[in-house]
Amino acid sequence: NAGVTQTPKFQVLKTGQSMTLQCAQDMNHNSMYWYRQDPGMGLRLIYYSASEGTTDKGEVPNGYNVSRLNKREFSLRLESAAPSQTSVYFCASSEALDRTHQPQHFGDGTRLSIL
Amino acid sequence: AQSVTQLGSHVSVSEGALVLLRCNYSSSVPPYLFWYVQYPNQGLQLLLKYTSAATLVKGINGFEAEFKKSETSFHLTKPSAHMSDAAEYFCAVMLTGGGNKLTFGTGTQLKVEL
């Protein structure tokens, strides 16, 4: 079982460059999420997709865009990278829709450095 | 708005000693609460979850947590620490409003010493 797969695992960018982080899940989950993890701040939700065809902003959406390409894939795009976006990015997925308190399953993360 | 507070960003215990990681929550409605563990260079793994079925919740690797409404707490415990328990632990509360969104605490790094 692959679970949640994120690519790339590591990336270094220069300020102003753009890139897309890819995420795919093979568990037939409805909901998918993007988080960033920074030291001492836990995980903060960037965007989420409650179901295929929908996306919504989380706690820290500025500077990011997302695409729910299909039920399996949810990508995160940085249009013009800034040093403040240096972080570890995690994609997650969960089985069910509203108010069913299903746990989230996480990928191994993408470590992104912006110089 | 729901939130969680984890007391102690670093906790150190001896191997074989009791592990106690603290989590307090704030919620205007009955909460759903989770504990996750993160090993170095990995994603988060679910340890256990509270969804109102029972106040004492048992999880993987010998961990358990007790939901105490009067104290607004959901502390994580393990009777006897093992070296392999060294990791970062996150408490999280599920937000209302749909989408199974979570708000995470800032994490507690557990160190286990010989």
Short mmCIF file of C-alpha atoms in Angstrom, two decimals, chain B residues 3 7 20 26 41 47 63 66 104 111-112:
data_model
loop_
_atom_site.label_atom_id
_atom_site.label_comp_id
_atom_site.label_asym_id
_atom_site.label_seq_id
_atom_site.Cartn_x
_atom_site.Cartn_y
_atom_site.Cartn_z
CA SER B 3 -7.84 24.99 19.46
CA LEU B 7 2.22 21.99 27.46
CA LEU B 20 2.80 11.79 30.05
CA SER B 26 -10.80 24.65 23.66
CA ASN B 41 11.83 12.68 8.27
CA LEU B 47 -1.89 7.04 17.46
CA PHE B 63 -0.35 4.51 24.21
CA GLU B 66 -8.23 9.94 28.60
CA PHE B 104 -2.85 20.91 15.50
CA LYS B 111 13.29 12.08 24.31
CA VAL B 112 13.87 8.67 25.90
#
